[in-house]
PDB file of C-alpha atoms in Angstrom:
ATOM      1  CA  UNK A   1     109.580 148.393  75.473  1.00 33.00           C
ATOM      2  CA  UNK A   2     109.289 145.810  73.106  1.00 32.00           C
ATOM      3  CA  UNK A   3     108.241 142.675  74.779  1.00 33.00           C
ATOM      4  CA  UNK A   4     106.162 141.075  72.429  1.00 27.00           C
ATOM      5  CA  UNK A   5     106.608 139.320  69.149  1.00 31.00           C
ATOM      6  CA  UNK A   6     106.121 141.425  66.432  1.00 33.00           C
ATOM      7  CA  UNK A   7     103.553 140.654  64.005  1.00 34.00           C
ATOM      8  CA  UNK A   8      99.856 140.446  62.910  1.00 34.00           C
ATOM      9  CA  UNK A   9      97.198 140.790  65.815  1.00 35.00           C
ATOM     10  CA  UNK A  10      96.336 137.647  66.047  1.00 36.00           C
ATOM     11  CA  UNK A  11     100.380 136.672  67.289  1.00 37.00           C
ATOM     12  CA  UNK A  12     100.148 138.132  70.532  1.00 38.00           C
ATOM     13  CA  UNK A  13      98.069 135.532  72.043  1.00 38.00           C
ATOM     14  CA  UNK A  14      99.886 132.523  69.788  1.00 34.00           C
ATOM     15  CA  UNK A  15     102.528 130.097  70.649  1.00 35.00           C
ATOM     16  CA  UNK A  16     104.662 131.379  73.221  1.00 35.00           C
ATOM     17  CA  UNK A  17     101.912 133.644  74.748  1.00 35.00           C
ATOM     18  CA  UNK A  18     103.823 137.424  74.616  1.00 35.00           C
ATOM     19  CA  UNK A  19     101.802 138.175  77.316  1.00 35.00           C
ATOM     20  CA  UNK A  20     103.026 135.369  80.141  1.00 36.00           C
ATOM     21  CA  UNK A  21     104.498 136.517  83.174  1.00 40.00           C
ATOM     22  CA  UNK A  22     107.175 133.939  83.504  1.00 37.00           C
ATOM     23  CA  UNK A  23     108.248 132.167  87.277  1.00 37.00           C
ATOM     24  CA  UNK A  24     111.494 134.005  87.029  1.00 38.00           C
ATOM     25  CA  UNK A  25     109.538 137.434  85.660  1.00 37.00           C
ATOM     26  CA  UNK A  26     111.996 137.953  82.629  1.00 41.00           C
ATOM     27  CA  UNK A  27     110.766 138.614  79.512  1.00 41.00           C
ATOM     28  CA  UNK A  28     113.917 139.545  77.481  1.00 39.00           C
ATOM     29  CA  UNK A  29     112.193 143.281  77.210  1.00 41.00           C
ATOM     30  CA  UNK A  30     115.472 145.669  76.463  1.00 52.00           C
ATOM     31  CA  UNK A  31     113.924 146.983  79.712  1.00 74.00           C
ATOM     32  CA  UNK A  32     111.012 149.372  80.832  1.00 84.00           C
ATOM     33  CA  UNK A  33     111.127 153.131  80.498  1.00 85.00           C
ATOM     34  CA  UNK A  34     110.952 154.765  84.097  1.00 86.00           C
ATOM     35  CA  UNK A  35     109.926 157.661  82.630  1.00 87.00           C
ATOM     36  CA  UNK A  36     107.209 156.659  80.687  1.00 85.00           C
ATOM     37  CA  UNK A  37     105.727 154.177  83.160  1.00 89.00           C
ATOM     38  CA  UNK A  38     105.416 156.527  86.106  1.00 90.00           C
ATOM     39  CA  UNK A  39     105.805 160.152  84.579  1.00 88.00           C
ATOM     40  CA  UNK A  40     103.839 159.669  80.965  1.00 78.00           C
ATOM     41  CA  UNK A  41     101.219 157.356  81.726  1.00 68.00           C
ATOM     42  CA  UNK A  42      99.437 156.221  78.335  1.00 57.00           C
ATOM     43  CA  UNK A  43      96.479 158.248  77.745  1.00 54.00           C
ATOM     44  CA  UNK A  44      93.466 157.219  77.201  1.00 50.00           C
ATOM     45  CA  UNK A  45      92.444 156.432  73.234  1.00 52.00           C
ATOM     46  CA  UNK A  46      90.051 158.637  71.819  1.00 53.00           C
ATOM     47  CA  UNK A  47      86.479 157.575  71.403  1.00 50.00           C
ATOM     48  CA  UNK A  48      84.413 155.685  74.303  1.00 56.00           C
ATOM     49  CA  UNK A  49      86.091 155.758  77.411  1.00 60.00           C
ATOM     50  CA  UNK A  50      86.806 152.040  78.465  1.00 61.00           C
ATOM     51  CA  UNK A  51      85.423 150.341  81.024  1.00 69.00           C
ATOM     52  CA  UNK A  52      88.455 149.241  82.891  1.00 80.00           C
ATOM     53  CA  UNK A  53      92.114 150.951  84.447  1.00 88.00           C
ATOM     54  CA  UNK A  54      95.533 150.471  84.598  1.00 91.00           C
ATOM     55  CA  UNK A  55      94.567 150.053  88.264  1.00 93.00           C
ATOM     56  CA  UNK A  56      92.240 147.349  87.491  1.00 93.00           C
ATOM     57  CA  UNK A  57      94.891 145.674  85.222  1.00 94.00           C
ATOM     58  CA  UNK A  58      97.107 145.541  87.899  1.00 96.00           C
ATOM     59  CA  UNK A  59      95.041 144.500  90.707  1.00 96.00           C
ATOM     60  CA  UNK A  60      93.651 141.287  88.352  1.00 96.00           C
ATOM     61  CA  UNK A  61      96.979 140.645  87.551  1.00 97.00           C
ATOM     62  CA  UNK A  62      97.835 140.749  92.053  1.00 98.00           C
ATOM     63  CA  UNK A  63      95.148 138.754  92.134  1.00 97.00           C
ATOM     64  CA  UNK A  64      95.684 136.158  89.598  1.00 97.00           C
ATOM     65  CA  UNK A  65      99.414 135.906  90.846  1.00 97.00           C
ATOM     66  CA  UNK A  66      98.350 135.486  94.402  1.00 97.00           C
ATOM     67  CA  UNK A  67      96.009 132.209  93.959  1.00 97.00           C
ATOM     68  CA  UNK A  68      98.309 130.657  90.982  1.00 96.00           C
ATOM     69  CA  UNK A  69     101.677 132.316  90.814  1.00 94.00           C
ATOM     70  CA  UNK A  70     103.306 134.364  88.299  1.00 93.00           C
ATOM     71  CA  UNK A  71     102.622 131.282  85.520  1.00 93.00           C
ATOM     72  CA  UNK A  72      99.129 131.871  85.711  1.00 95.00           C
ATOM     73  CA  UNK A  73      99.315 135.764  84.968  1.00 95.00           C
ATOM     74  CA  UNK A  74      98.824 136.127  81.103  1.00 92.00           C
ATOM     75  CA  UNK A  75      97.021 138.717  78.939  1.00 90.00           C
ATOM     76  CA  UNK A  76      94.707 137.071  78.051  1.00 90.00           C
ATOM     77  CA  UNK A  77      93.684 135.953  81.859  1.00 93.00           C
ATOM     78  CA  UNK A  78      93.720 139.451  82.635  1.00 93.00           C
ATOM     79  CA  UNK A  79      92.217 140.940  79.937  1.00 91.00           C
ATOM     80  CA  UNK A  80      88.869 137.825  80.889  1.00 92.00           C
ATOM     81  CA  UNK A  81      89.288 139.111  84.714  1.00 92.00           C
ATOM     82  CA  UNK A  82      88.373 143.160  83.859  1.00 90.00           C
ATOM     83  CA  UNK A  83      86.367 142.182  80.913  1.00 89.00           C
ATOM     84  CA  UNK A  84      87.973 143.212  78.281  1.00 86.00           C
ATOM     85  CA  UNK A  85      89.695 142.178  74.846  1.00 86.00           C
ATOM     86  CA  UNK A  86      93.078 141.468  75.000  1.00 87.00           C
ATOM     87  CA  UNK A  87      94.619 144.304  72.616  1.00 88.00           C
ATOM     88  CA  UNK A  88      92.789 146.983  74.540  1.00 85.00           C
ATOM     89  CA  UNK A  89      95.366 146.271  77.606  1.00 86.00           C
ATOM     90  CA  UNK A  90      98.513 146.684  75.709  1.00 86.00           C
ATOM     91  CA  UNK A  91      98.373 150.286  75.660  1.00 81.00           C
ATOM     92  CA  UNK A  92      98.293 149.911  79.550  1.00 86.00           C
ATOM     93  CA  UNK A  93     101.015 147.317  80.096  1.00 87.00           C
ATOM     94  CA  UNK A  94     102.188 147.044  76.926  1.00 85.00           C
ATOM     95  CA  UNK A  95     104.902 144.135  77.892  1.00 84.00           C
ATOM     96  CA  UNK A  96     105.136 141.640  80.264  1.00 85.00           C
ATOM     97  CA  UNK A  97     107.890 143.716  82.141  1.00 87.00           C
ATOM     98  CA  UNK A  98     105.518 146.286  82.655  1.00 91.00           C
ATOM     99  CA  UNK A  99     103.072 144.467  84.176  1.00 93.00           C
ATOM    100  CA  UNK A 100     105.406 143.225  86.813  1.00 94.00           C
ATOM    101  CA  UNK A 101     106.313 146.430  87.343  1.00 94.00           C
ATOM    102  CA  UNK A 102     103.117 148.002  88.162  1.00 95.00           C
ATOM    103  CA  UNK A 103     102.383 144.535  90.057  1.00 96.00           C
ATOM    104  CA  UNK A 104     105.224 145.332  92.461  1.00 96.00           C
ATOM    105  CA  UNK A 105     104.601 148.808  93.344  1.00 96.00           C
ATOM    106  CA  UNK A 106     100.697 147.629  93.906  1.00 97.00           C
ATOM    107  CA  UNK A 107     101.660 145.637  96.606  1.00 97.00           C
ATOM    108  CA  UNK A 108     104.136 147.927  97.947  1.00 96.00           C
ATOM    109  CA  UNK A 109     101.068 150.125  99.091  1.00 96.00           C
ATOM    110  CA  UNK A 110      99.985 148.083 101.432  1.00 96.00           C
ATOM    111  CA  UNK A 111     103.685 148.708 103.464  1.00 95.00           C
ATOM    112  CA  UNK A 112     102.970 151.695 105.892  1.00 92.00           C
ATOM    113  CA  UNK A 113     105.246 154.291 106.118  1.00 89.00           C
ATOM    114  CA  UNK A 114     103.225 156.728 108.054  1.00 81.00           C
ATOM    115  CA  UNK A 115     105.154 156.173 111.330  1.00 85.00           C
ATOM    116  CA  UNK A 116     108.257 158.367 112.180  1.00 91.00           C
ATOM    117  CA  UNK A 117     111.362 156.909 112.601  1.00 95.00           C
ATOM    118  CA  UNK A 118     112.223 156.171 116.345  1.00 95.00           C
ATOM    119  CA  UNK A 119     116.003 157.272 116.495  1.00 95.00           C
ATOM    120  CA  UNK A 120     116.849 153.236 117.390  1.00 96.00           C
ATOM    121  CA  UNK A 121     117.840 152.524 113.625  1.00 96.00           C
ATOM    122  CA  UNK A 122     117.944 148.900 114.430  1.00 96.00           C
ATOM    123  CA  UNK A 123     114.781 148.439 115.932  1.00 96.00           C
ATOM    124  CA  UNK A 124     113.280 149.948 113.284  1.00 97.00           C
ATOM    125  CA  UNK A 125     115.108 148.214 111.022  1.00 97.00           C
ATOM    126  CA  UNK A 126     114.093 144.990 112.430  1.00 97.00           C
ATOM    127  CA  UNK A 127     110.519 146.161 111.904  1.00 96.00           C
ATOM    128  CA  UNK A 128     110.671 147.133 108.595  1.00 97.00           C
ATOM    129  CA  UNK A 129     112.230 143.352 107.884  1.00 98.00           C
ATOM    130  CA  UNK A 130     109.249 141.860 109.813  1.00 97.00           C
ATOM    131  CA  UNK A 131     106.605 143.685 107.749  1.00 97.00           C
ATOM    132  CA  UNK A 132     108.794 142.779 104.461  1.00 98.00           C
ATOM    133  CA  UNK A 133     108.492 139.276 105.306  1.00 98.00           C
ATOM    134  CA  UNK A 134     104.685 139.416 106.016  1.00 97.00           C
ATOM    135  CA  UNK A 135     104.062 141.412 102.916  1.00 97.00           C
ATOM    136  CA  UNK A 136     106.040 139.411 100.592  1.00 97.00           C
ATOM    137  CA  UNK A 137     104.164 136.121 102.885  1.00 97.00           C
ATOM    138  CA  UNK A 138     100.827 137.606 101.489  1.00 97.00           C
ATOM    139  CA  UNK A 139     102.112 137.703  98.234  1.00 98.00           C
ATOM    140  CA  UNK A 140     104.622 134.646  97.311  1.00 96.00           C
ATOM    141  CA  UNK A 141     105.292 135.569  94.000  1.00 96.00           C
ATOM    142  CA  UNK A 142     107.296 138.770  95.243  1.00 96.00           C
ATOM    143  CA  UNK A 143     110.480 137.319  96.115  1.00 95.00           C
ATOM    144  CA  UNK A 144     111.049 136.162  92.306  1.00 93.00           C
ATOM    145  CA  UNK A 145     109.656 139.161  90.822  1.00 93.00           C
ATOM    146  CA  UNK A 146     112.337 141.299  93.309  1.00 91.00           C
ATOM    147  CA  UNK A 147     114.835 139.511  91.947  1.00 86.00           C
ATOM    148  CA  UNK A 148     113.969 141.274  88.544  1.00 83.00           C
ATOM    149  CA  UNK A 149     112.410 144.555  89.813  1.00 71.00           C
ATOM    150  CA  UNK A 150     114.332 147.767  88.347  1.00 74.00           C
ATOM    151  CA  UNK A 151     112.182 150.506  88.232  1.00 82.00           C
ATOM    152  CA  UNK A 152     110.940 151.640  91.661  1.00 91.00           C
ATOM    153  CA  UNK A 153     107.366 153.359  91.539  1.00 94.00           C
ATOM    154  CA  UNK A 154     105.857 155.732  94.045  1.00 95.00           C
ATOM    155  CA  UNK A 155     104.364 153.265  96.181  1.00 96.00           C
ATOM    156  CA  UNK A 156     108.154 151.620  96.696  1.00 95.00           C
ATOM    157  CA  UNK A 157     109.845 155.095  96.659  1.00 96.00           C
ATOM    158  CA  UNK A 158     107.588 155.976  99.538  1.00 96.00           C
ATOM    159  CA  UNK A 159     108.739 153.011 101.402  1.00 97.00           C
ATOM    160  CA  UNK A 160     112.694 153.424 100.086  1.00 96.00           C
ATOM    161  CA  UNK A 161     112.191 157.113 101.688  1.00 96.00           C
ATOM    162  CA  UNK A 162     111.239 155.783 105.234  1.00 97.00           C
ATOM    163  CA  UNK A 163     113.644 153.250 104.897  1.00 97.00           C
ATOM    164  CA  UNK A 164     116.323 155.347 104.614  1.00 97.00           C
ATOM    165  CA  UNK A 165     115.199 158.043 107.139  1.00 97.00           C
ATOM    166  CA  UNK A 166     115.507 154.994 109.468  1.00 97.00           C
ATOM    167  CA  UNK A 167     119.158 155.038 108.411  1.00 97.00           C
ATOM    168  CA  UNK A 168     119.684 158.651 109.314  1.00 96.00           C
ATOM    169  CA  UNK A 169     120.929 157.985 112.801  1.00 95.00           C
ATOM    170  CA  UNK A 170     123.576 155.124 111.685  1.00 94.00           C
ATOM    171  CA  UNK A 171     125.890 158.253 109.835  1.00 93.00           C
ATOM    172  CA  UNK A 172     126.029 156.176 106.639  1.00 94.00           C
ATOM    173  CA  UNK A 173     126.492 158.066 103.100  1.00 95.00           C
ATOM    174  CA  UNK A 174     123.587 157.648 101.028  1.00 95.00           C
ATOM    175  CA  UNK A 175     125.095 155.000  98.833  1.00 96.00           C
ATOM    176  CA  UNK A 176     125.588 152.460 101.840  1.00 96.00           C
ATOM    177  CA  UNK A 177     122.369 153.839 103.085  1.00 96.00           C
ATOM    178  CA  UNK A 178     120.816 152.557 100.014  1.00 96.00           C
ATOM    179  CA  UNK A 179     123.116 149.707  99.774  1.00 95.00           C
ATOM    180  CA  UNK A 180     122.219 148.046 103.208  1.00 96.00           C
ATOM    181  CA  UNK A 181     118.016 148.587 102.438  1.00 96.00           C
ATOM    182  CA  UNK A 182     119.187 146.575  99.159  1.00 95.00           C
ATOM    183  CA  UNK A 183     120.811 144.142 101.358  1.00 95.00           C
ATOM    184  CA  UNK A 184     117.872 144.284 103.855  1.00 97.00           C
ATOM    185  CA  UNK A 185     115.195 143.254 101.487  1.00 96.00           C
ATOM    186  CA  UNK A 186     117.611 140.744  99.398  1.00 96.00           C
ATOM    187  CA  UNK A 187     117.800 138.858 102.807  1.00 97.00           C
ATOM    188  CA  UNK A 188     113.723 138.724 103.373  1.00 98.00           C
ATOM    189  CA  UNK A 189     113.360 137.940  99.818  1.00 96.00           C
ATOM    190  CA  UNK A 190     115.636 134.979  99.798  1.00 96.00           C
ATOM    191  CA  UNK A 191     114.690 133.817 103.424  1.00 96.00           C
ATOM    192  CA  UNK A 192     110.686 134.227 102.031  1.00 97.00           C
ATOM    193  CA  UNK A 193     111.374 132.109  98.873  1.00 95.00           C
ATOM    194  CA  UNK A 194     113.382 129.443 101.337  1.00 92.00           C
ATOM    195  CA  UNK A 195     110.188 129.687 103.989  1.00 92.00           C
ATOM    196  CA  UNK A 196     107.478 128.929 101.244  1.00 91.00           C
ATOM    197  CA  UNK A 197     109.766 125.869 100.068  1.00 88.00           C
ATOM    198  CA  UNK A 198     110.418 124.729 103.205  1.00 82.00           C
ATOM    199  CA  UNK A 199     106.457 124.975 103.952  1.00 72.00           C
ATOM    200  CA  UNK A 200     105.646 122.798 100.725  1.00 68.00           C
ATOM    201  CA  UNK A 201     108.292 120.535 102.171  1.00 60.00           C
ATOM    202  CA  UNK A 202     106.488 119.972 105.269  1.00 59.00           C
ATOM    203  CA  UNK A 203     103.391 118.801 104.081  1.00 62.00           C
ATOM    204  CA  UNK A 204     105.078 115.891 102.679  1.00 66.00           C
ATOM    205  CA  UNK A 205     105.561 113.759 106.278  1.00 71.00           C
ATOM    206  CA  UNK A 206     107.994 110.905 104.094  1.00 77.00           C
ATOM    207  CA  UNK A 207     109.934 113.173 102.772  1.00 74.00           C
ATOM    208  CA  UNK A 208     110.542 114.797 105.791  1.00 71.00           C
ATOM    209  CA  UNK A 209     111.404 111.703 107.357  1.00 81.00           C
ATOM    210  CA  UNK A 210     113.662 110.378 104.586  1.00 84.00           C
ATOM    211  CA  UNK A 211     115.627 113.835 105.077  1.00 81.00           C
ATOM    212  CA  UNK A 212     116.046 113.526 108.512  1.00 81.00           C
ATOM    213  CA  UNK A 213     117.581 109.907 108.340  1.00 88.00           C
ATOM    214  CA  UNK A 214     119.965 110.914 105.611  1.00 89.00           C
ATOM    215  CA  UNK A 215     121.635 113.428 107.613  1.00 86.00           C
ATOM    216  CA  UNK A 216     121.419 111.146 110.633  1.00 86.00           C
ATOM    217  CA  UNK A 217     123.177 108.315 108.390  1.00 90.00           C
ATOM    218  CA  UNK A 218     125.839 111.356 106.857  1.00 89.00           C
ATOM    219  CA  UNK A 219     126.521 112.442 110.254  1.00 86.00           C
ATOM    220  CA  UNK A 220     127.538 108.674 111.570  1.00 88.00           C
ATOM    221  CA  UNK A 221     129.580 107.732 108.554  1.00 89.00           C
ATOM    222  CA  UNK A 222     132.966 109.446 110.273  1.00 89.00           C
ATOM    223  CA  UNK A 223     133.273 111.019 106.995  1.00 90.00           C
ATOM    224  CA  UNK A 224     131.485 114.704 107.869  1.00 91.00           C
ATOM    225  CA  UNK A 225     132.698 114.932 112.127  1.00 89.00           C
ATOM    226  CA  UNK A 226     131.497 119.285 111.598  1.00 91.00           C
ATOM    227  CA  UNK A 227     128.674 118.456 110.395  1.00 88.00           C
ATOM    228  CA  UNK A 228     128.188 115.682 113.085  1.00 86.00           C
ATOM    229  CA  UNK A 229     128.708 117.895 115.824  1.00 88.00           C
ATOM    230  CA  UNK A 230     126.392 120.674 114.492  1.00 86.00           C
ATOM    231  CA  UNK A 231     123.506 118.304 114.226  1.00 85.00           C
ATOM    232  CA  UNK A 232     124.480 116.977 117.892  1.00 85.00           C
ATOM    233  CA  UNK A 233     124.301 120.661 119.509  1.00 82.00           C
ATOM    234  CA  UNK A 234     120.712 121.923 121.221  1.00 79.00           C
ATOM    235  CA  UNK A 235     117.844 122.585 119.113  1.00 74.00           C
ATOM    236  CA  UNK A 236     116.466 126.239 119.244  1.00 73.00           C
ATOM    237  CA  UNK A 237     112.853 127.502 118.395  1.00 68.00           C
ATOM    238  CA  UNK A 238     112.627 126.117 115.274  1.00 75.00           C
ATOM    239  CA  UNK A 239     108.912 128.080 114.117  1.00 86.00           C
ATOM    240  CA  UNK A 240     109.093 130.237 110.987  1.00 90.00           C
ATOM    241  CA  UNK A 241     109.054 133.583 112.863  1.00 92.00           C
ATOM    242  CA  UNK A 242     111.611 132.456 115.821  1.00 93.00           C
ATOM    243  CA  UNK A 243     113.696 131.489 112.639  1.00 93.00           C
ATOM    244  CA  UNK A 244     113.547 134.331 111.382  1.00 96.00           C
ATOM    245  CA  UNK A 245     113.909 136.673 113.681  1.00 95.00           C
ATOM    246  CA  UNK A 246     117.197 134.904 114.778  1.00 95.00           C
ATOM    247  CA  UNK A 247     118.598 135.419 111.294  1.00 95.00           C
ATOM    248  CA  UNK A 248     117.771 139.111 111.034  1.00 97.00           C
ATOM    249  CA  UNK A 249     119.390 139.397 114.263  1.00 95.00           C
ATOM    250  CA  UNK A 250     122.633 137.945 112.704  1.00 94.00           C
ATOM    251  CA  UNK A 251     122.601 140.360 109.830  1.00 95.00           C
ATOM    252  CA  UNK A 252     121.978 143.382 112.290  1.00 95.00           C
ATOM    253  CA  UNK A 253     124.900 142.436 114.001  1.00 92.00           C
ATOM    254  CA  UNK A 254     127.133 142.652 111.087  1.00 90.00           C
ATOM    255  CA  UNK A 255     125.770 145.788 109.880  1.00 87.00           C
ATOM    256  CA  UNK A 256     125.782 147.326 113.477  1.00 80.00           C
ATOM    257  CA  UNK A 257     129.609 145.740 113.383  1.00 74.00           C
ATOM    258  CA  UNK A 258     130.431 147.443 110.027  1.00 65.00           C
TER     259      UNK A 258
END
């Protein structure tokens, strides 16, 4: 778990800021220790007990992701959010991966998995996608940070669990059970990610426009006659959840078909 730049003290908050979160939530860490992060917590030091928690940490770190995105979430804004110095957190999250770690499985607290499974695997499935997308909605920085995520913590192992006693019914082996919850929350992720865009897109009325006469000009030039028809065939409900839902029901289909 060695994250950081080795080196005096002082390096950790020089130059290339060990303790940044970056967009893409790599930190070229040789990886983070499953065992130690959920099993072996650090203790605390000796002397004075401090004034802050991993918990605290983490939910700074939520927050500080939330209003500014992963770039905003250093050490050092962390440390200034629970009031304390910046060494003192390192023997909490003592890399960058580690924080993102216990960032994720924060968030995946707030997924409830107190209802029993129905016995309709798709319906259920179809909810669990639903509250995916209105978690990771709440919390835009979670589709990168997925993309990255490797150690699953008892907040997302609670929610794996449900997940795949939702699967139960469909007969699956547990490796495709676990393979199509991977595929599951790969498509919310990546439809999330594509939704925000596509929302910063919007608020942009020229650009919008200028898109929309490209494709108009593409589609007359004789050159692209699929493409042509597609953009020629009735509109459908074009709002983000209609959207949505009508991809999800896409995948289902294939996975129902398979």
């Amino acid at each position: 778990m060695d994250g950081f730049r080795k080196g005096r003290p002082a390096d950790h908050d020089q130059g290339k800021e060990c303790g940044h979160v970056t967009g893409d939530g790599k930190s070229g860490a040789a990886g983070v220790d499953p065992e130690q992060l959920w099993l072996r917590p650090t203790a605390h030091r000796r002397g004075r007990r401090p004034s802050f928690s991993r918990e605290a940490i983490t939910a700074a770190a939520v927050a500080l992701a939330d209003a500014e995105g992963l770039e905003a979430v250093t050490m050092r804004r962390v440390a200034a959010e629970v009031g304390a110095g910046v060494m003192s957190l390192y023997s909490y999250a003592p890399d960058k991966d580690t924080l993102l770690e216990l960032m994720v499985d924060h968030v995946s607290g707030e997924l409830p998995v107190a209802d029993a499974p129905s016995g309709d695997w798709r319906a259920d499935l179809r909810t669990i996608a639903h509250l995916q997308r209105a978690h990771m909605l709440r919390h835009p920085w979670l589709p990168a940070a997925l993309s990255t995520h490797r150690v699953p913590g008892p907040n997302t192992l609670a929610f794996l669990e449900h997940a795949l006693a939702v699967l139960r019914p469909t007969g699956l082996d547990g490796a495709a059970k676990l393979e199509v919850f991977a595929q599951l929350t790969a498509f919310v992720a990546g439809h999330v990610a594509h939704e925000i865009a596509q929302g910063a897109a919007s608020r942009s009325p020229d650009r919008a426009a200028a898109e929309a006469r490209y494709l108009a000009t593409v589609a007359a030039d004789g050159q692209h006659p699929e493409l042509a028809e597609a953009l020629a065939a009735p509109g459908r409900p074009l709002s983000p959840e209609a959207t949505f839902t009508r991809f999800l029901d896409r995948l289902l289909d294939g996975l129902a078909a398979g």
